PDB file of C-alpha atoms in Angstrom:
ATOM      1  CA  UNK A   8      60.495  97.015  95.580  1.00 97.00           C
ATOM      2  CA  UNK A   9      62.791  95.391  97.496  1.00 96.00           C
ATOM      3  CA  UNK A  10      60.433  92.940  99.358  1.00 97.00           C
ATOM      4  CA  UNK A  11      59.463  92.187  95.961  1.00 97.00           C
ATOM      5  CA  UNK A  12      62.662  91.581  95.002  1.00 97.00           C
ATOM      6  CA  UNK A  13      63.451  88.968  98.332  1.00 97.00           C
ATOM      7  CA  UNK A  14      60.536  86.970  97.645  1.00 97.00           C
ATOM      8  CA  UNK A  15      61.759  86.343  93.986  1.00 97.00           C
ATOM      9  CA  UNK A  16      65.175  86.066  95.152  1.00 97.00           C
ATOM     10  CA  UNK A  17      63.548  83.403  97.681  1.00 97.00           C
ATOM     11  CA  UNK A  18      61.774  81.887  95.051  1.00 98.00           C
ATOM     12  CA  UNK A  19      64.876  81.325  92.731  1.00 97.00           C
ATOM     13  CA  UNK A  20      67.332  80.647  95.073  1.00 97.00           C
ATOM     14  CA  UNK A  21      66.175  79.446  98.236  1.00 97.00           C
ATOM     15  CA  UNK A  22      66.840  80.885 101.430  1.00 96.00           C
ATOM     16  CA  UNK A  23      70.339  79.807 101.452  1.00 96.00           C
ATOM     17  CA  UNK A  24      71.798  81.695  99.076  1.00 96.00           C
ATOM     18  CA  UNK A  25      74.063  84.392  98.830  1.00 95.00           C
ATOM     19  CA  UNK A  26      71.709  86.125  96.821  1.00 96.00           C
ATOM     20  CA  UNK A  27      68.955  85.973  99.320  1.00 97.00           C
ATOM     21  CA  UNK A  28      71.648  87.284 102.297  1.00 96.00           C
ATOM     22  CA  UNK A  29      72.332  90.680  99.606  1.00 95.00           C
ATOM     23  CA  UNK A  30      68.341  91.053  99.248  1.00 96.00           C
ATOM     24  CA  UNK A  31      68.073  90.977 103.396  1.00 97.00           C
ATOM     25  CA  UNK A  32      70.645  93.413 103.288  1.00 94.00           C
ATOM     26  CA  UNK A  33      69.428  95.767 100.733  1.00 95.00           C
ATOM     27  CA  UNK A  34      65.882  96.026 102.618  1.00 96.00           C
ATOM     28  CA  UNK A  35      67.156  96.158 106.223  1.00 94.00           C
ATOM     29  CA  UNK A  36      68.881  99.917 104.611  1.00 92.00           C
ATOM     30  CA  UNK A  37      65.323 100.692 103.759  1.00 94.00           C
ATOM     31  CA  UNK A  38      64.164  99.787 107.286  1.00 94.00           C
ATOM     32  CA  UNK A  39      66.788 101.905 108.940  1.00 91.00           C
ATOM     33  CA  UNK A  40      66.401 104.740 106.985  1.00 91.00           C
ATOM     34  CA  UNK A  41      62.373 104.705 108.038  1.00 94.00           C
ATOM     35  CA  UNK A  42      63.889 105.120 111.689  1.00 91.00           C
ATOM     36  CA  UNK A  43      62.810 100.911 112.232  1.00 94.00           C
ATOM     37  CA  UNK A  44      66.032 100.294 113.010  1.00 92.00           C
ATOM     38  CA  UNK A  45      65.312  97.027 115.062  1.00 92.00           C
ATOM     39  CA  UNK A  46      63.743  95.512 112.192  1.00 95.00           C
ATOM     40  CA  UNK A  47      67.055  96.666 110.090  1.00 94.00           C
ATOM     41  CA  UNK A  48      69.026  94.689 112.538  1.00 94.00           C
ATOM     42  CA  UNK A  49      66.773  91.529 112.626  1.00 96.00           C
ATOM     43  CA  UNK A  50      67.234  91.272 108.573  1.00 96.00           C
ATOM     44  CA  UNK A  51      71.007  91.981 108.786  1.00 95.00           C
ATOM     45  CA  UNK A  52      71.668  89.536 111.066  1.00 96.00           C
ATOM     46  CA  UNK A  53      69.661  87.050 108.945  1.00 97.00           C
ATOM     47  CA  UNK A  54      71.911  88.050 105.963  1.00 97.00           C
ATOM     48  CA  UNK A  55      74.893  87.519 108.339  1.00 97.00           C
ATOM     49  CA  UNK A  56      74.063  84.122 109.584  1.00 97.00           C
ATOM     50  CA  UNK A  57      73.204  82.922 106.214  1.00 97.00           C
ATOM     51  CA  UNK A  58      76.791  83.960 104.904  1.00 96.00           C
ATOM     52  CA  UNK A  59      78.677  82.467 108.387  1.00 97.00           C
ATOM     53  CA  UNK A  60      76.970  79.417 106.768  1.00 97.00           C
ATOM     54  CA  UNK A  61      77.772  79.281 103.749  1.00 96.00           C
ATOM     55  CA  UNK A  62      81.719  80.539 103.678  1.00 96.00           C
ATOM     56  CA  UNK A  63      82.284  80.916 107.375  1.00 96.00           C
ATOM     57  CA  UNK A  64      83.900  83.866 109.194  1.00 94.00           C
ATOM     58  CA  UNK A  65      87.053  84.378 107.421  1.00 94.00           C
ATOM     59  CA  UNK A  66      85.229  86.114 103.953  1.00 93.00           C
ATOM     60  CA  UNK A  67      84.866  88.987 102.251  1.00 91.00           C
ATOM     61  CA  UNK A  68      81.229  88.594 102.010  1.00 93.00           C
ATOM     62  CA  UNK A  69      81.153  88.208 106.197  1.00 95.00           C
ATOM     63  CA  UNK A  70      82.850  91.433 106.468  1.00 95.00           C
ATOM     64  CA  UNK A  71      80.345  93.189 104.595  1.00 92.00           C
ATOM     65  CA  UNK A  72      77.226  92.027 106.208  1.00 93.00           C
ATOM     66  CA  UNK A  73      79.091  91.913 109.793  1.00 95.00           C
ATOM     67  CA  UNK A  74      79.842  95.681 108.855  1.00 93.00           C
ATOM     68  CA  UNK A  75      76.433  96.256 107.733  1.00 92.00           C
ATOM     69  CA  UNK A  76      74.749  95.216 110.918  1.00 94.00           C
ATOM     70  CA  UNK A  77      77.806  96.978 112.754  1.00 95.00           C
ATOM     71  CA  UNK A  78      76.362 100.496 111.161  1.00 92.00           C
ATOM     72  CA  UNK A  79      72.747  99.161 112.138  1.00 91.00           C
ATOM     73  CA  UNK A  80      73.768  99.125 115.125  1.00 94.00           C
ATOM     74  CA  UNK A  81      75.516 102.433 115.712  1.00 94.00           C
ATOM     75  CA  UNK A  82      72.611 104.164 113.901  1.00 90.00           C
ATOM     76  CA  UNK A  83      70.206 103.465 116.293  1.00 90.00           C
ATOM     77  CA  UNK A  84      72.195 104.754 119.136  1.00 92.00           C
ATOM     78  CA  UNK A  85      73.476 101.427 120.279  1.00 95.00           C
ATOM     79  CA  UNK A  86      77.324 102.240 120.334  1.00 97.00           C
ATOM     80  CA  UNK A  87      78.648 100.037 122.802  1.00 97.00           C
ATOM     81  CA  UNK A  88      77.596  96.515 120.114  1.00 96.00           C
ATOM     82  CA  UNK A  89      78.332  98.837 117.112  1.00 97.00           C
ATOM     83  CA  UNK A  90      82.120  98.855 117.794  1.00 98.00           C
ATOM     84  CA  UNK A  91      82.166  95.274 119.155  1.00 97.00           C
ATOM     85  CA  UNK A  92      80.869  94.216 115.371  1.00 97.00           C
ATOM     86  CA  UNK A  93      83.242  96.466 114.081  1.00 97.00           C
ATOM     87  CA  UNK A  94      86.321  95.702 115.886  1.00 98.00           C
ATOM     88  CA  UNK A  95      85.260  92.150 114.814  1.00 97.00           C
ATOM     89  CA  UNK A  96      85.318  93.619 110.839  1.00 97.00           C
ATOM     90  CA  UNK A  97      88.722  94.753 111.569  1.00 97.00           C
ATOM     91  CA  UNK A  98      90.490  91.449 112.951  1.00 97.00           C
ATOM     92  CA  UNK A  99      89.212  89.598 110.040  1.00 96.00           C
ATOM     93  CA  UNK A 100      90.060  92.158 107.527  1.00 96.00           C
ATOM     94  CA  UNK A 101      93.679  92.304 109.195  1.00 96.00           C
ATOM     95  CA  UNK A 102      93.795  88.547 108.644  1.00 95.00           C
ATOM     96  CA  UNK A 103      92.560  88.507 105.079  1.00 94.00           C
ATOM     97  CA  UNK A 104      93.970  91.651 103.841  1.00 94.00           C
ATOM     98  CA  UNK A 105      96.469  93.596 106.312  1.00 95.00           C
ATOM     99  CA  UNK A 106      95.878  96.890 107.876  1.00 95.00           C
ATOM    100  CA  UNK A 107      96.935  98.804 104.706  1.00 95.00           C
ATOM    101  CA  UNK A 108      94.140  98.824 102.897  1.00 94.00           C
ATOM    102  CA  UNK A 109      91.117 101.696 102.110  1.00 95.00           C
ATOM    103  CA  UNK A 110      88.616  99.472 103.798  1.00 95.00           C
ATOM    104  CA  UNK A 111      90.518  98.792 106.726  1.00 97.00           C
ATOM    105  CA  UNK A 112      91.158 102.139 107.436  1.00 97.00           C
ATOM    106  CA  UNK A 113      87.209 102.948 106.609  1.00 96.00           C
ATOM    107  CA  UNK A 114      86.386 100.180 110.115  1.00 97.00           C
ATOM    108  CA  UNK A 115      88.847 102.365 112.199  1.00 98.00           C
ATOM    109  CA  UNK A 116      87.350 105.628 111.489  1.00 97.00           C
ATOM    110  CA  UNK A 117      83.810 103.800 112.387  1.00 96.00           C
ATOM    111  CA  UNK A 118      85.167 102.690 115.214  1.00 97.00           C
ATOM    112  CA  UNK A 119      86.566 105.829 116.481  1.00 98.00           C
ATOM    113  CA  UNK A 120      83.227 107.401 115.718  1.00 97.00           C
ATOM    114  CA  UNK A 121      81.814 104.919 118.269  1.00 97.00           C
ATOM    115  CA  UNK A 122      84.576 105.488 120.649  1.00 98.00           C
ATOM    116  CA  UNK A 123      83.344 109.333 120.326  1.00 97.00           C
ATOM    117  CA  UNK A 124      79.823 108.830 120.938  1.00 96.00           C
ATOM    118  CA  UNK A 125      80.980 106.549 124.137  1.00 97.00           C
ATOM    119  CA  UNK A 126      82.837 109.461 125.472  1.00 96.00           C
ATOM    120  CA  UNK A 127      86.164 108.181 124.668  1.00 97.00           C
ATOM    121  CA  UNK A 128      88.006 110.625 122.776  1.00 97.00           C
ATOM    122  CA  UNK A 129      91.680 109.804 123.027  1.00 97.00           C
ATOM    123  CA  UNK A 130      90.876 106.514 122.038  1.00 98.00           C
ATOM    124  CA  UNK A 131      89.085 107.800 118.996  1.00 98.00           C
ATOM    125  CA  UNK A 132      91.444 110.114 118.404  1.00 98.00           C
ATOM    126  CA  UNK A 133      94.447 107.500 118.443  1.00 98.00           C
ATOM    127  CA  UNK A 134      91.858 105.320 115.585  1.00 98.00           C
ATOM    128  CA  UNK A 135      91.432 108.337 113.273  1.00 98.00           C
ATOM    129  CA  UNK A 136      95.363 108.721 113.550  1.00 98.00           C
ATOM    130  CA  UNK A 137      95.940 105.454 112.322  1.00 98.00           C
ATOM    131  CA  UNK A 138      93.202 105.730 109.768  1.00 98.00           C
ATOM    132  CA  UNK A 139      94.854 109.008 108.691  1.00 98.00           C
ATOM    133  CA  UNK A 140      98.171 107.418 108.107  1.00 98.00           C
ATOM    134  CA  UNK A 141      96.909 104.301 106.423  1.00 98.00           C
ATOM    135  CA  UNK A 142      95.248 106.950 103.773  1.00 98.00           C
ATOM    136  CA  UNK A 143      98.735 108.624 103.488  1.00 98.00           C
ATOM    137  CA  UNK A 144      99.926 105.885 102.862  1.00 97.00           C
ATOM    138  CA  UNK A 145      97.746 104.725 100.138  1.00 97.00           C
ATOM    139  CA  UNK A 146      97.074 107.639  98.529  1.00 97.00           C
ATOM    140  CA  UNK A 147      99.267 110.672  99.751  1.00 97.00           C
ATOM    141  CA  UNK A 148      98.298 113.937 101.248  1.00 97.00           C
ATOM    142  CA  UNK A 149      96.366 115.340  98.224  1.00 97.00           C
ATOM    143  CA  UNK A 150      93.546 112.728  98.130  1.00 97.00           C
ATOM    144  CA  UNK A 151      90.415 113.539  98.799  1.00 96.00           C
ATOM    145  CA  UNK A 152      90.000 110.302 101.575  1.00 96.00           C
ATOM    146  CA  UNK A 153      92.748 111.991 103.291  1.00 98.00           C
ATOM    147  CA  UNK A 154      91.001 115.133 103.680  1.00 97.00           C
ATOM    148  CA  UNK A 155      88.065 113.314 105.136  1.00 95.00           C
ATOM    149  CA  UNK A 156      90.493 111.751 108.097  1.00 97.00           C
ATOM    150  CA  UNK A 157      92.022 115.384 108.765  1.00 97.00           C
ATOM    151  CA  UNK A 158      88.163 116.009 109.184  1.00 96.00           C
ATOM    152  CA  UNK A 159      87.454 113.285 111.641  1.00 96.00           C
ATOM    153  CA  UNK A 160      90.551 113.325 113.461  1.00 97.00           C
ATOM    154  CA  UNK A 161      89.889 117.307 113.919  1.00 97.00           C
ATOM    155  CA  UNK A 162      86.504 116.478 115.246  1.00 95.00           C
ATOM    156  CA  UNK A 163      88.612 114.699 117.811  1.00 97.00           C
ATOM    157  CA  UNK A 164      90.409 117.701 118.670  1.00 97.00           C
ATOM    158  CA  UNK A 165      87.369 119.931 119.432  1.00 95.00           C
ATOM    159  CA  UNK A 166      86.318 117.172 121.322  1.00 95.00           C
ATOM    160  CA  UNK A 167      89.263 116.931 123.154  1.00 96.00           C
ATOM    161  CA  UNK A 168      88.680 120.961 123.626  1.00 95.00           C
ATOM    162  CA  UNK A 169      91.959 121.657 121.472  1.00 96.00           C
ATOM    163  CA  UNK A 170      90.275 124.160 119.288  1.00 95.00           C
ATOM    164  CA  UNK A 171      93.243 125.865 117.734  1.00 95.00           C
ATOM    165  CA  UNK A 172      94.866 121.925 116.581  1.00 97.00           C
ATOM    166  CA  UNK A 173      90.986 121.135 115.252  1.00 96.00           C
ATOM    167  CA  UNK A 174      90.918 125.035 112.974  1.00 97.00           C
ATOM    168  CA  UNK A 175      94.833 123.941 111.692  1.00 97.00           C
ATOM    169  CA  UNK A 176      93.456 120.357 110.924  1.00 97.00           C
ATOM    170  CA  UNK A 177      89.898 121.582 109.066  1.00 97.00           C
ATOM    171  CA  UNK A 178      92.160 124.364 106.984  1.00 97.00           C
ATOM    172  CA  UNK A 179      94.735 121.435 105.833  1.00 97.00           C
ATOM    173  CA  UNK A 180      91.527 119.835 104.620  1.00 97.00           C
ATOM    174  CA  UNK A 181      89.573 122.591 103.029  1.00 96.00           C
ATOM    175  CA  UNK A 182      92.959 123.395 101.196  1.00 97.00           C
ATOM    176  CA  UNK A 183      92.842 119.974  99.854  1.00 97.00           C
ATOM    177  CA  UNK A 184      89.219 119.951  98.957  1.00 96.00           C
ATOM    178  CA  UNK A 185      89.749 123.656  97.450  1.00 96.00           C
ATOM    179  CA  UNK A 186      92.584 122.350  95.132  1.00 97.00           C
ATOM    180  CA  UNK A 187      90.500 119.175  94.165  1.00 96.00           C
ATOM    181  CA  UNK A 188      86.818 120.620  93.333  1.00 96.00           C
ATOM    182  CA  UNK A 189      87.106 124.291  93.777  1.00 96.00           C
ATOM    183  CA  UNK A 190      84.864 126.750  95.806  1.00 95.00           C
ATOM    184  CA  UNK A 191      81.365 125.767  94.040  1.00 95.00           C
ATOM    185  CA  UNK A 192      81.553 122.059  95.495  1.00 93.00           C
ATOM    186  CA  UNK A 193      79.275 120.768  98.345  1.00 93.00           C
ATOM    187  CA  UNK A 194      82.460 119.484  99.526  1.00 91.00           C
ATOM    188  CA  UNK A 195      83.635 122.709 100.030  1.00 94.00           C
ATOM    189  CA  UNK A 196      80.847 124.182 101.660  1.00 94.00           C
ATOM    190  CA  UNK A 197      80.885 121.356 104.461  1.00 91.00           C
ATOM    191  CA  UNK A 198      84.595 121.588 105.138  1.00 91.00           C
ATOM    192  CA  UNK A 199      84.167 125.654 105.235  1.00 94.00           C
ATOM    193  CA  UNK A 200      81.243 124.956 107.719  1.00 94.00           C
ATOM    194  CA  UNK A 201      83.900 122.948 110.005  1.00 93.00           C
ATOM    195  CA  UNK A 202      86.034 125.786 109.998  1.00 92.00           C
ATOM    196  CA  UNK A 203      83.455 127.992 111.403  1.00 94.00           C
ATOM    197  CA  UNK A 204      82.189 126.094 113.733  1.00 92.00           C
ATOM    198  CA  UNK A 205      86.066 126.108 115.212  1.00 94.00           C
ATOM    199  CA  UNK A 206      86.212 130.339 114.612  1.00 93.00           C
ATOM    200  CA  UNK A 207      82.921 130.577 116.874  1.00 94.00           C
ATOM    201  CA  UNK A 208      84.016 128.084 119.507  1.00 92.00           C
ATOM    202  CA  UNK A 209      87.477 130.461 120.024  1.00 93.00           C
ATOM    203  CA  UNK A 210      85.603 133.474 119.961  1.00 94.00           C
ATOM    204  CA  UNK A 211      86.846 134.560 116.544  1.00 94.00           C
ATOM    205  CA  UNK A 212      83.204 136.168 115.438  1.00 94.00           C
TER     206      UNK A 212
END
């Protein structure tokens, strides 16, 4: 359907078109969730050269298909270019919109995931910390967003092999999550999961 939808697109609009870049976009998803990830990134990076183009590298529209190809990127195991497109995302975002913004903080948390897979915890760590506080910011401690970060930047903790800092972080968040959708919530069930994982790790059977 959406091959269908590029060649009408194509037809329409012509190549050049921001249209055309979105349709790319849409199938490379398709492509990466088949597991063809280098065809995803071939059709993302067409999308991304066709909006550099058209509005250049300071726009909202380049952020979203450099951030697209970013997650290409990282989903097929290639890290190390994942977080270079990323920390791209975030320089122009800080130039366009400041760091205090839901999106920006959304990069850093990426970027801190690649920072994980790379072996780098403290550096991923220090990202989800400033993600965390961005989403404080914004939104407070009761938010479900901020529950997410104590997630990740718990993750960071286990990593780290700080098991009792990672349980105190995943309870903060399964409070939140509790108070916000109850017990019956999928939500729920995943943050409850992260708290067992932390009870086996310590030996707490």
């Amino acid at each position: 359907l959406n091959e269908q939808a590029l060649n009408i697109t194509a037809a329409v609009y012509g190549k050049n078109h921001p249209f055309y870049a979105q349709s790319l976009g849409n199938l490379g998803v398709n492509y990466a969730d088949l597991g063809n990830y280098a065809r995803s990134n071939e059709l993302n990076e067409q999308a991304l050269n066709i909006i550099e183009t058209l509005y250049g590298k300071n726009h909202s529209d380049y952020i979203i298909r450099l951030n697209n190809l970013a997650m290409s990127y990282y989903f097929s195991g290639n890290y190390s270019k994942s977080k270079e497109l990323i920390e791209q995302c975030l320089k122009i975002r800080e130039t366009l919109y400041g760091k205090n913004q839901p999106h920006y903080a959304t990069n850093l948390h990426n970027l801190a995931a690649n920072y994980s897979y790379l072996g780098n915890y403290e550096k991923s760590k220090e990202l989800n910390e400033q993600a965390l506080n961005i989403i404080e910011t914004l939104y407070g401690k009761t938010h479900v967003d901020y529950a997410i970060s104590l997630n990740n930047l718990a993750g960071n903790y286990s990593e780290l092999g700080n098991y009792t800092k990672s349980k105190e972080l995943h309870e903060q968040a399964l409070n939140i999550i509790e108070t916000l959708y109850g017990k019956e919530h999928p939500t729920y069930s995943f943050s409850l999961n992260n708290l067992v994982y932390d009870n086996t790790i310590m030996g707490n059977y």
